[in-house]
PDB file of C-alpha atoms in Angstrom:
ATOM      1  CA  MET A   1      21.655 -53.010  20.932  1.00 64.00           C
ATOM      2  CA  LYS A   2      21.444 -55.285  23.991  1.00 93.00           C
ATOM      3  CA  ILE A   3      21.622 -58.781  22.542  1.00 96.00           C
ATOM      4  CA  SER A   4      22.969 -61.677  24.551  1.00 97.00           C
ATOM      5  CA  PRO A   5      25.687 -63.681  22.804  1.00 97.00           C
ATOM      6  CA  HIS A   6      23.626 -66.739  23.715  1.00 97.00           C
ATOM      7  CA  ALA A   7      20.599 -65.612  21.663  1.00 98.00           C
ATOM      8  CA  ILE A   8      19.962 -67.053  18.182  1.00 98.00           C
ATOM      9  CA  ILE A   9      18.619 -64.477  15.718  1.00 98.00           C
ATOM     10  CA  ASP A  10      17.898 -65.095  12.056  1.00 98.00           C
ATOM     11  CA  PRO A  11      19.621 -62.572   9.741  1.00 97.00           C
ATOM     12  CA  LYS A  12      16.224 -61.743   8.213  1.00 97.00           C
ATOM     13  CA  ALA A  13      14.828 -60.531  11.548  1.00 98.00           C
ATOM     14  CA  GLU A  14      14.597 -56.761  12.132  1.00 98.00           C
ATOM     15  CA  ILE A  15      15.494 -55.813  15.697  1.00 97.00           C
ATOM     16  CA  SER A  16      15.346 -52.204  16.909  1.00 97.00           C
ATOM     17  CA  PRO A  17      18.631 -50.873  18.321  1.00 95.00           C
ATOM     18  CA  ASP A  18      16.689 -50.113  21.519  1.00 94.00           C
ATOM     19  CA  ALA A  19      15.364 -53.660  21.956  1.00 97.00           C
ATOM     20  CA  GLU A  20      16.808 -56.138  24.450  1.00 98.00           C
ATOM     21  CA  ILE A  21      17.205 -59.837  23.599  1.00 98.00           C
ATOM     22  CA  GLY A  22      18.193 -61.981  26.563  1.00 98.00           C
ATOM     23  CA  PRO A  23      20.018 -65.302  26.676  1.00 98.00           C
ATOM     24  CA  PHE A  24      18.687 -68.376  24.899  1.00 98.00           C
ATOM     25  CA  CYS A  25      16.048 -66.471  22.938  1.00 98.00           C
ATOM     26  CA  VAL A  26      15.363 -67.727  19.395  1.00 98.00           C
ATOM     27  CA  ILE A  27      14.157 -65.189  16.803  1.00 98.00           C
ATOM     28  CA  GLY A  28      13.144 -66.495  13.400  1.00 98.00           C
ATOM     29  CA  PRO A  29      13.019 -64.857   9.971  1.00 97.00           C
ATOM     30  CA  ASP A  30      10.387 -62.247   9.126  1.00 97.00           C
ATOM     31  CA  VAL A  31      10.220 -61.055  12.734  1.00 98.00           C
ATOM     32  CA  THR A  32      10.197 -57.342  13.584  1.00 98.00           C
ATOM     33  CA  ILE A  33      10.769 -56.171  17.172  1.00 98.00           C
ATOM     34  CA  GLY A  34      10.229 -52.525  18.097  1.00 98.00           C
ATOM     35  CA  ALA A  35      12.104 -50.086  20.281  1.00 97.00           C
ATOM     36  CA  GLY A  36      12.260 -50.730  23.999  1.00 98.00           C
ATOM     37  CA  THR A  37      10.825 -54.236  23.808  1.00 98.00           C
ATOM     38  CA  ARG A  38      12.577 -56.664  26.166  1.00 98.00           C
ATOM     39  CA  LEU A  39      12.790 -60.427  25.725  1.00 98.00           C
ATOM     40  CA  LEU A  40      14.128 -61.554  29.075  1.00 98.00           C
ATOM     41  CA  SER A  41      15.309 -65.093  28.262  1.00 98.00           C
ATOM     42  CA  HIS A  42      14.215 -68.364  26.605  1.00 98.00           C
ATOM     43  CA  VAL A  43      11.666 -66.593  24.370  1.00 98.00           C
ATOM     44  CA  ALA A  44      10.823 -67.992  20.918  1.00 98.00           C
ATOM     45  CA  VAL A  45       9.403 -65.701  18.212  1.00 98.00           C
ATOM     46  CA  MET A  46       8.489 -67.197  14.835  1.00 97.00           C
ATOM     47  CA  GLY A  47       7.601 -65.179  11.793  1.00 91.00           C
ATOM     48  CA  PRO A  48       5.942 -63.526  10.161  1.00 98.00           C
ATOM     49  CA  THR A  49       5.468 -61.631  13.432  1.00 98.00           C
ATOM     50  CA  THR A  50       5.584 -57.925  14.266  1.00 98.00           C
ATOM     51  CA  ILE A  51       6.036 -56.806  17.880  1.00 99.00           C
ATOM     52  CA  GLY A  52       5.694 -53.120  18.720  1.00 98.00           C
ATOM     53  CA  GLN A  53       7.443 -50.923  21.257  1.00 98.00           C
ATOM     54  CA  GLY A  54       7.924 -51.232  24.996  1.00 98.00           C
ATOM     55  CA  ASN A  55       6.725 -54.801  25.457  1.00 98.00           C
ATOM     56  CA  LEU A  56       8.021 -57.000  28.285  1.00 98.00           C
ATOM     57  CA  ILE A  57       8.227 -60.679  27.320  1.00 99.00           C
ATOM     58  CA  SER A  58       9.038 -63.195  30.043  1.00 98.00           C
ATOM     59  CA  PRO A  59      10.794 -66.571  29.844  1.00 98.00           C
ATOM     60  CA  GLN A  60       9.179 -69.478  27.980  1.00 98.00           C
ATOM     61  CA  VAL A  61       6.865 -67.243  25.938  1.00 98.00           C
ATOM     62  CA  VAL A  62       6.235 -68.450  22.363  1.00 98.00           C
ATOM     63  CA  LEU A  63       4.917 -65.902  19.863  1.00 99.00           C
ATOM     64  CA  GLY A  64       3.955 -66.524  16.247  1.00 98.00           C
ATOM     65  CA  GLY A  65       3.772 -70.304  16.320  1.00 98.00           C
ATOM     66  CA  ALA A  66       1.840 -72.042  13.554  1.00 97.00           C
ATOM     67  CA  PRO A  67      -1.928 -72.255  14.150  1.00 98.00           C
ATOM     68  CA  GLN A  68      -3.350 -75.430  15.644  1.00 97.00           C
ATOM     69  CA  ASP A  69      -5.604 -76.058  12.661  1.00 96.00           C
ATOM     70  CA  ARG A  70      -5.598 -79.239  10.549  1.00 94.00           C
ATOM     71  CA  LYS A  71      -6.382 -77.178   7.433  1.00 93.00           C
ATOM     72  CA  TYR A  72      -3.305 -75.004   7.810  1.00 95.00           C
ATOM     73  CA  LYS A  73      -0.674 -75.750   5.129  1.00 92.00           C
ATOM     74  CA  ASP A  74       2.211 -73.374   5.880  1.00 92.00           C
ATOM     75  CA  ALA A  75       0.547 -70.254   4.448  1.00 93.00           C
ATOM     76  CA  PRO A  76       2.408 -66.994   5.248  1.00 92.00           C
ATOM     77  CA  THR A  77      -0.039 -65.816   7.922  1.00 98.00           C
ATOM     78  CA  ARG A  78       0.907 -63.296  10.604  1.00 98.00           C
ATOM     79  CA  LEU A  79       0.898 -62.227  14.238  1.00 98.00           C
ATOM     80  CA  GLU A  80       0.799 -58.520  15.044  1.00 98.00           C
ATOM     81  CA  VAL A  81       1.422 -57.284  18.608  1.00 99.00           C
ATOM     82  CA  GLY A  82       1.064 -53.660  19.697  1.00 98.00           C
ATOM     83  CA  ASP A  83       2.924 -51.647  22.335  1.00 99.00           C
ATOM     84  CA  ASN A  84       3.515 -51.816  26.095  1.00 98.00           C
ATOM     85  CA  ASN A  85       2.142 -55.288  26.683  1.00 99.00           C
ATOM     86  CA  ILE A  86       3.351 -57.587  29.461  1.00 99.00           C
ATOM     87  CA  PHE A  87       3.497 -61.289  28.636  1.00 99.00           C
ATOM     88  CA  ARG A  88       4.332 -63.397  31.666  1.00 98.00           C
ATOM     89  CA  GLU A  89       5.889 -66.857  31.704  1.00 98.00           C
ATOM     90  CA  GLY A  90       4.526 -69.461  29.327  1.00 98.00           C
ATOM     91  CA  VAL A  91       2.223 -67.267  27.220  1.00 99.00           C
ATOM     92  CA  THR A  92       1.586 -68.666  23.721  1.00 98.00           C
ATOM     93  CA  ILE A  93       0.033 -66.768  20.801  1.00 99.00           C
ATOM     94  CA  HIS A  94      -0.406 -68.348  17.357  1.00 98.00           C
ATOM     95  CA  ARG A  95      -0.473 -66.805  13.892  1.00 98.00           C
ATOM     96  CA  GLY A  96      -3.662 -66.592  11.850  1.00 98.00           C
ATOM     97  CA  THR A  97      -5.082 -68.873   9.171  1.00 97.00           C
ATOM     98  CA  GLU A  98      -6.022 -68.106   5.580  1.00 95.00           C
ATOM     99  CA  LYS A  99      -9.741 -68.698   6.199  1.00 93.00           C
ATOM    100  CA  GLY A 100      -9.649 -66.605   9.373  1.00 94.00           C
ATOM    101  CA  GLY A 101      -8.266 -63.496   7.696  1.00 95.00           C
ATOM    102  CA  GLY A 102      -4.602 -64.420   8.020  1.00 97.00           C
ATOM    103  CA  ILE A 103      -3.710 -62.274  11.041  1.00 98.00           C
ATOM    104  CA  THR A 104      -3.841 -62.731  14.800  1.00 98.00           C
ATOM    105  CA  ARG A 105      -3.792 -59.304  16.449  1.00 98.00           C
ATOM    106  CA  VAL A 106      -3.016 -58.160  19.995  1.00 99.00           C
ATOM    107  CA  GLY A 107      -3.498 -54.504  20.907  1.00 98.00           C
ATOM    108  CA  SER A 108      -1.564 -52.433  23.454  1.00 99.00           C
ATOM    109  CA  GLY A 109      -1.315 -52.100  27.205  1.00 98.00           C
ATOM    110  CA  ASN A 110      -2.402 -55.658  27.989  1.00 98.00           C
ATOM    111  CA  TYR A 111      -1.254 -57.845  30.892  1.00 98.00           C
ATOM    112  CA  LEU A 112      -1.309 -61.559  30.090  1.00 99.00           C
ATOM    113  CA  MET A 113      -0.337 -63.652  33.098  1.00 98.00           C
ATOM    114  CA  CYS A 114       1.313 -67.084  33.177  1.00 98.00           C
ATOM    115  CA  ASN A 115       0.297 -69.745  30.655  1.00 98.00           C
ATOM    116  CA  VAL A 116      -2.335 -67.711  28.797  1.00 98.00           C
ATOM    117  CA  HIS A 117      -3.013 -69.030  25.283  1.00 98.00           C
ATOM    118  CA  LEU A 118      -4.446 -67.018  22.372  1.00 98.00           C
ATOM    119  CA  GLY A 119      -5.363 -69.191  19.407  1.00 98.00           C
ATOM    120  CA  HIS A 120      -5.190 -68.449  15.707  1.00 98.00           C
ATOM    121  CA  ASP A 121      -7.065 -65.471  14.235  1.00 98.00           C
ATOM    122  CA  VAL A 122      -7.868 -63.994  17.653  1.00 98.00           C
ATOM    123  CA  GLN A 123      -8.520 -60.257  17.544  1.00 98.00           C
ATOM    124  CA  PHE A 124      -7.508 -59.037  20.999  1.00 98.00           C
ATOM    125  CA  GLY A 125      -8.063 -55.470  22.151  1.00 98.00           C
ATOM    126  CA  SER A 126      -6.148 -53.157  24.471  1.00 98.00           C
ATOM    127  CA  ASN A 127      -5.843 -52.595  28.228  1.00 97.00           C
ATOM    128  CA  CYS A 128      -7.048 -56.085  29.145  1.00 98.00           C
ATOM    129  CA  THR A 129      -5.931 -58.059  32.201  1.00 98.00           C
ATOM    130  CA  ILE A 130      -5.970 -61.836  31.759  1.00 98.00           C
ATOM    131  CA  ALA A 131      -5.108 -64.067  34.724  1.00 98.00           C
ATOM    132  CA  ASN A 132      -3.215 -67.362  34.721  1.00 98.00           C
ATOM    133  CA  SER A 133      -4.082 -70.293  32.444  1.00 98.00           C
ATOM    134  CA  VAL A 134      -6.824 -68.608  30.419  1.00 98.00           C
ATOM    135  CA  MET A 135      -7.470 -70.460  27.140  1.00 98.00           C
ATOM    136  CA  VAL A 136      -8.798 -68.462  24.180  1.00 98.00           C
ATOM    137  CA  ALA A 137      -9.708 -70.546  21.131  1.00 98.00           C
ATOM    138  CA  GLY A 138      -9.369 -69.543  17.499  1.00 98.00           C
ATOM    139  CA  HIS A 139     -11.411 -66.786  15.842  1.00 98.00           C
ATOM    140  CA  VAL A 140     -12.339 -65.155  19.175  1.00 98.00           C
ATOM    141  CA  VAL A 141     -12.772 -61.367  19.391  1.00 98.00           C
ATOM    142  CA  ILE A 142     -11.970 -59.726  22.740  1.00 98.00           C
ATOM    143  CA  LEU A 143     -12.583 -55.994  22.911  1.00 98.00           C
ATOM    144  CA  ASP A 144     -10.890 -53.391  25.137  1.00 97.00           C
ATOM    145  CA  ASN A 145     -10.686 -53.264  28.948  1.00 95.00           C
ATOM    146  CA  VAL A 146     -11.707 -56.867  29.591  1.00 97.00           C
ATOM    147  CA  VAL A 147     -10.696 -58.632  32.831  1.00 97.00           C
ATOM    148  CA  MET A 148     -10.654 -62.433  33.164  1.00 98.00           C
ATOM    149  CA  GLY A 149      -9.983 -64.563  36.226  1.00 98.00           C
ATOM    150  CA  GLY A 150      -7.744 -67.607  36.117  1.00 98.00           C
ATOM    151  CA  GLY A 151      -8.613 -70.749  34.214  1.00 98.00           C
ATOM    152  CA  VAL A 152     -11.266 -69.255  31.914  1.00 98.00           C
ATOM    153  CA  GLY A 153     -11.996 -71.087  28.663  1.00 98.00           C
ATOM    154  CA  ILE A 154     -13.360 -69.160  25.661  1.00 98.00           C
ATOM    155  CA  HIS A 155     -14.943 -71.187  22.839  1.00 98.00           C
ATOM    156  CA  GLN A 156     -14.071 -70.429  19.226  1.00 98.00           C
ATOM    157  CA  PHE A 157     -15.972 -67.674  17.348  1.00 98.00           C
ATOM    158  CA  VAL A 158     -17.076 -65.959  20.573  1.00 98.00           C
ATOM    159  CA  THR A 159     -17.006 -62.166  20.972  1.00 98.00           C
ATOM    160  CA  VAL A 160     -16.356 -60.667  24.430  1.00 98.00           C
ATOM    161  CA  GLY A 161     -17.575 -57.091  24.719  1.00 98.00           C
ATOM    162  CA  GLU A 162     -15.624 -54.190  26.188  1.00 96.00           C
ATOM    163  CA  TYR A 163     -15.395 -53.631  29.976  1.00 95.00           C
ATOM    164  CA  CYS A 164     -16.491 -57.198  30.782  1.00 96.00           C
ATOM    165  CA  PHE A 165     -15.397 -59.176  33.814  1.00 96.00           C
ATOM    166  CA  ILE A 166     -15.304 -62.966  33.461  1.00 97.00           C
ATOM    167  CA  GLY A 167     -14.953 -64.887  36.705  1.00 97.00           C
ATOM    168  CA  GLY A 168     -12.315 -67.543  37.244  1.00 97.00           C
ATOM    169  CA  ALA A 169     -12.832 -71.001  35.720  1.00 98.00           C
ATOM    170  CA  SER A 170     -15.786 -69.790  33.634  1.00 98.00           C
ATOM    171  CA  ARG A 171     -16.731 -71.622  30.445  1.00 97.00           C
ATOM    172  CA  ILE A 172     -17.792 -69.174  27.753  1.00 98.00           C
ATOM    173  CA  HIS A 173     -19.560 -70.638  24.703  1.00 97.00           C
ATOM    174  CA  HIS A 174     -21.631 -67.621  23.590  1.00 97.00           C
ATOM    175  CA  ASP A 175     -21.022 -63.929  22.957  1.00 98.00           C
ATOM    176  CA  VAL A 176     -20.684 -61.772  26.081  1.00 97.00           C
ATOM    177  CA  PRO A 177     -22.390 -58.353  25.929  1.00 96.00           C
ATOM    178  CA  PRO A 178     -20.267 -55.319  26.875  1.00 96.00           C
ATOM    179  CA  PHE A 179     -20.165 -54.039  30.477  1.00 96.00           C
ATOM    180  CA  MET A 180     -21.279 -57.390  31.970  1.00 96.00           C
ATOM    181  CA  ARG A 181     -20.043 -59.626  34.790  1.00 96.00           C
ATOM    182  CA  VAL A 182     -20.144 -63.262  33.730  1.00 97.00           C
ATOM    183  CA  ASP A 183     -19.475 -66.413  35.717  1.00 96.00           C
ATOM    184  CA  GLY A 184     -19.839 -70.183  35.444  1.00 95.00           C
ATOM    185  CA  ALA A 185     -21.179 -71.398  32.109  1.00 95.00           C
ATOM    186  CA  ASP A 186     -22.290 -68.236  30.289  1.00 95.00           C
ATOM    187  CA  GLN A 187     -24.163 -66.916  33.323  1.00 95.00           C
ATOM    188  CA  VAL A 188     -24.570 -63.133  33.343  1.00 95.00           C
ATOM    189  CA  ARG A 189     -24.393 -61.849  36.935  1.00 94.00           C
ATOM    190  CA  GLY A 190     -25.009 -58.155  36.318  1.00 94.00           C
ATOM    191  CA  VAL A 191     -23.336 -54.959  35.155  1.00 94.00           C
ATOM    192  CA  ASN A 192     -19.593 -54.584  35.802  1.00 90.00           C
ATOM    193  CA  VAL A 193     -20.084 -51.439  37.896  1.00 89.00           C
ATOM    194  CA  ARG A 194     -16.728 -51.568  39.697  1.00 82.00           C
ATOM    195  CA  LEU A 195     -14.637 -51.629  36.524  1.00 80.00           C
ATOM    196  CA  LEU A 196     -16.778 -48.952  34.890  1.00 80.00           C
ATOM    197  CA  ARG A 197     -16.232 -46.647  37.876  1.00 84.00           C
ATOM    198  CA  THR A 198     -12.507 -47.378  37.837  1.00 78.00           C
ATOM    199  CA  CYS A 199     -12.431 -46.340  34.183  1.00 77.00           C
ATOM    200  CA  GLY A 200     -14.233 -43.063  34.866  1.00 80.00           C
ATOM    201  CA  TYR A 201     -17.858 -43.943  34.235  1.00 77.00           C
ATOM    202  CA  LYS A 202     -20.468 -42.757  36.761  1.00 71.00           C
TER     203      LYS A 202
END
């Protein structure tokens, strides 16, 4: 097990022998970290949180923080993260709320760039690429293979369909149909042909 002597790990955390915990990381109780996952340094993980295998977690990432919801009263809600995700510097992902189902979920194979935020009860798919400073509010559903430019804001309770592209600095207040290119304030610009072709569609 590659654990820095400068990391702080609660005895109730479950860390795979193949995981790597870098210096100045803080791992709370009820946290599970899978094989091959690397926390480079200065990462905070609060439980209950489960992180799968092969994830790369950069400095200043905070996973499993309490939801930003005035109604939340320390209920034992969860964050579940899949495999082979990359979380770059400053990513924050909050646990769920009781009224939102209790679980925030992140799938596998995602790339979340610097300062991305996923709010409470978000259901986030797989193989998505999210650029810097994207803000995703609570109760949002993002399906697989979505690409977002930097600075996008997603309003709560919105669903973003699979294979969508959302242009940088867009403001999304309504559901986005699958396979669309969206820009500005909920403006559909057409079908996301380039991404569909990249993913094997003709």
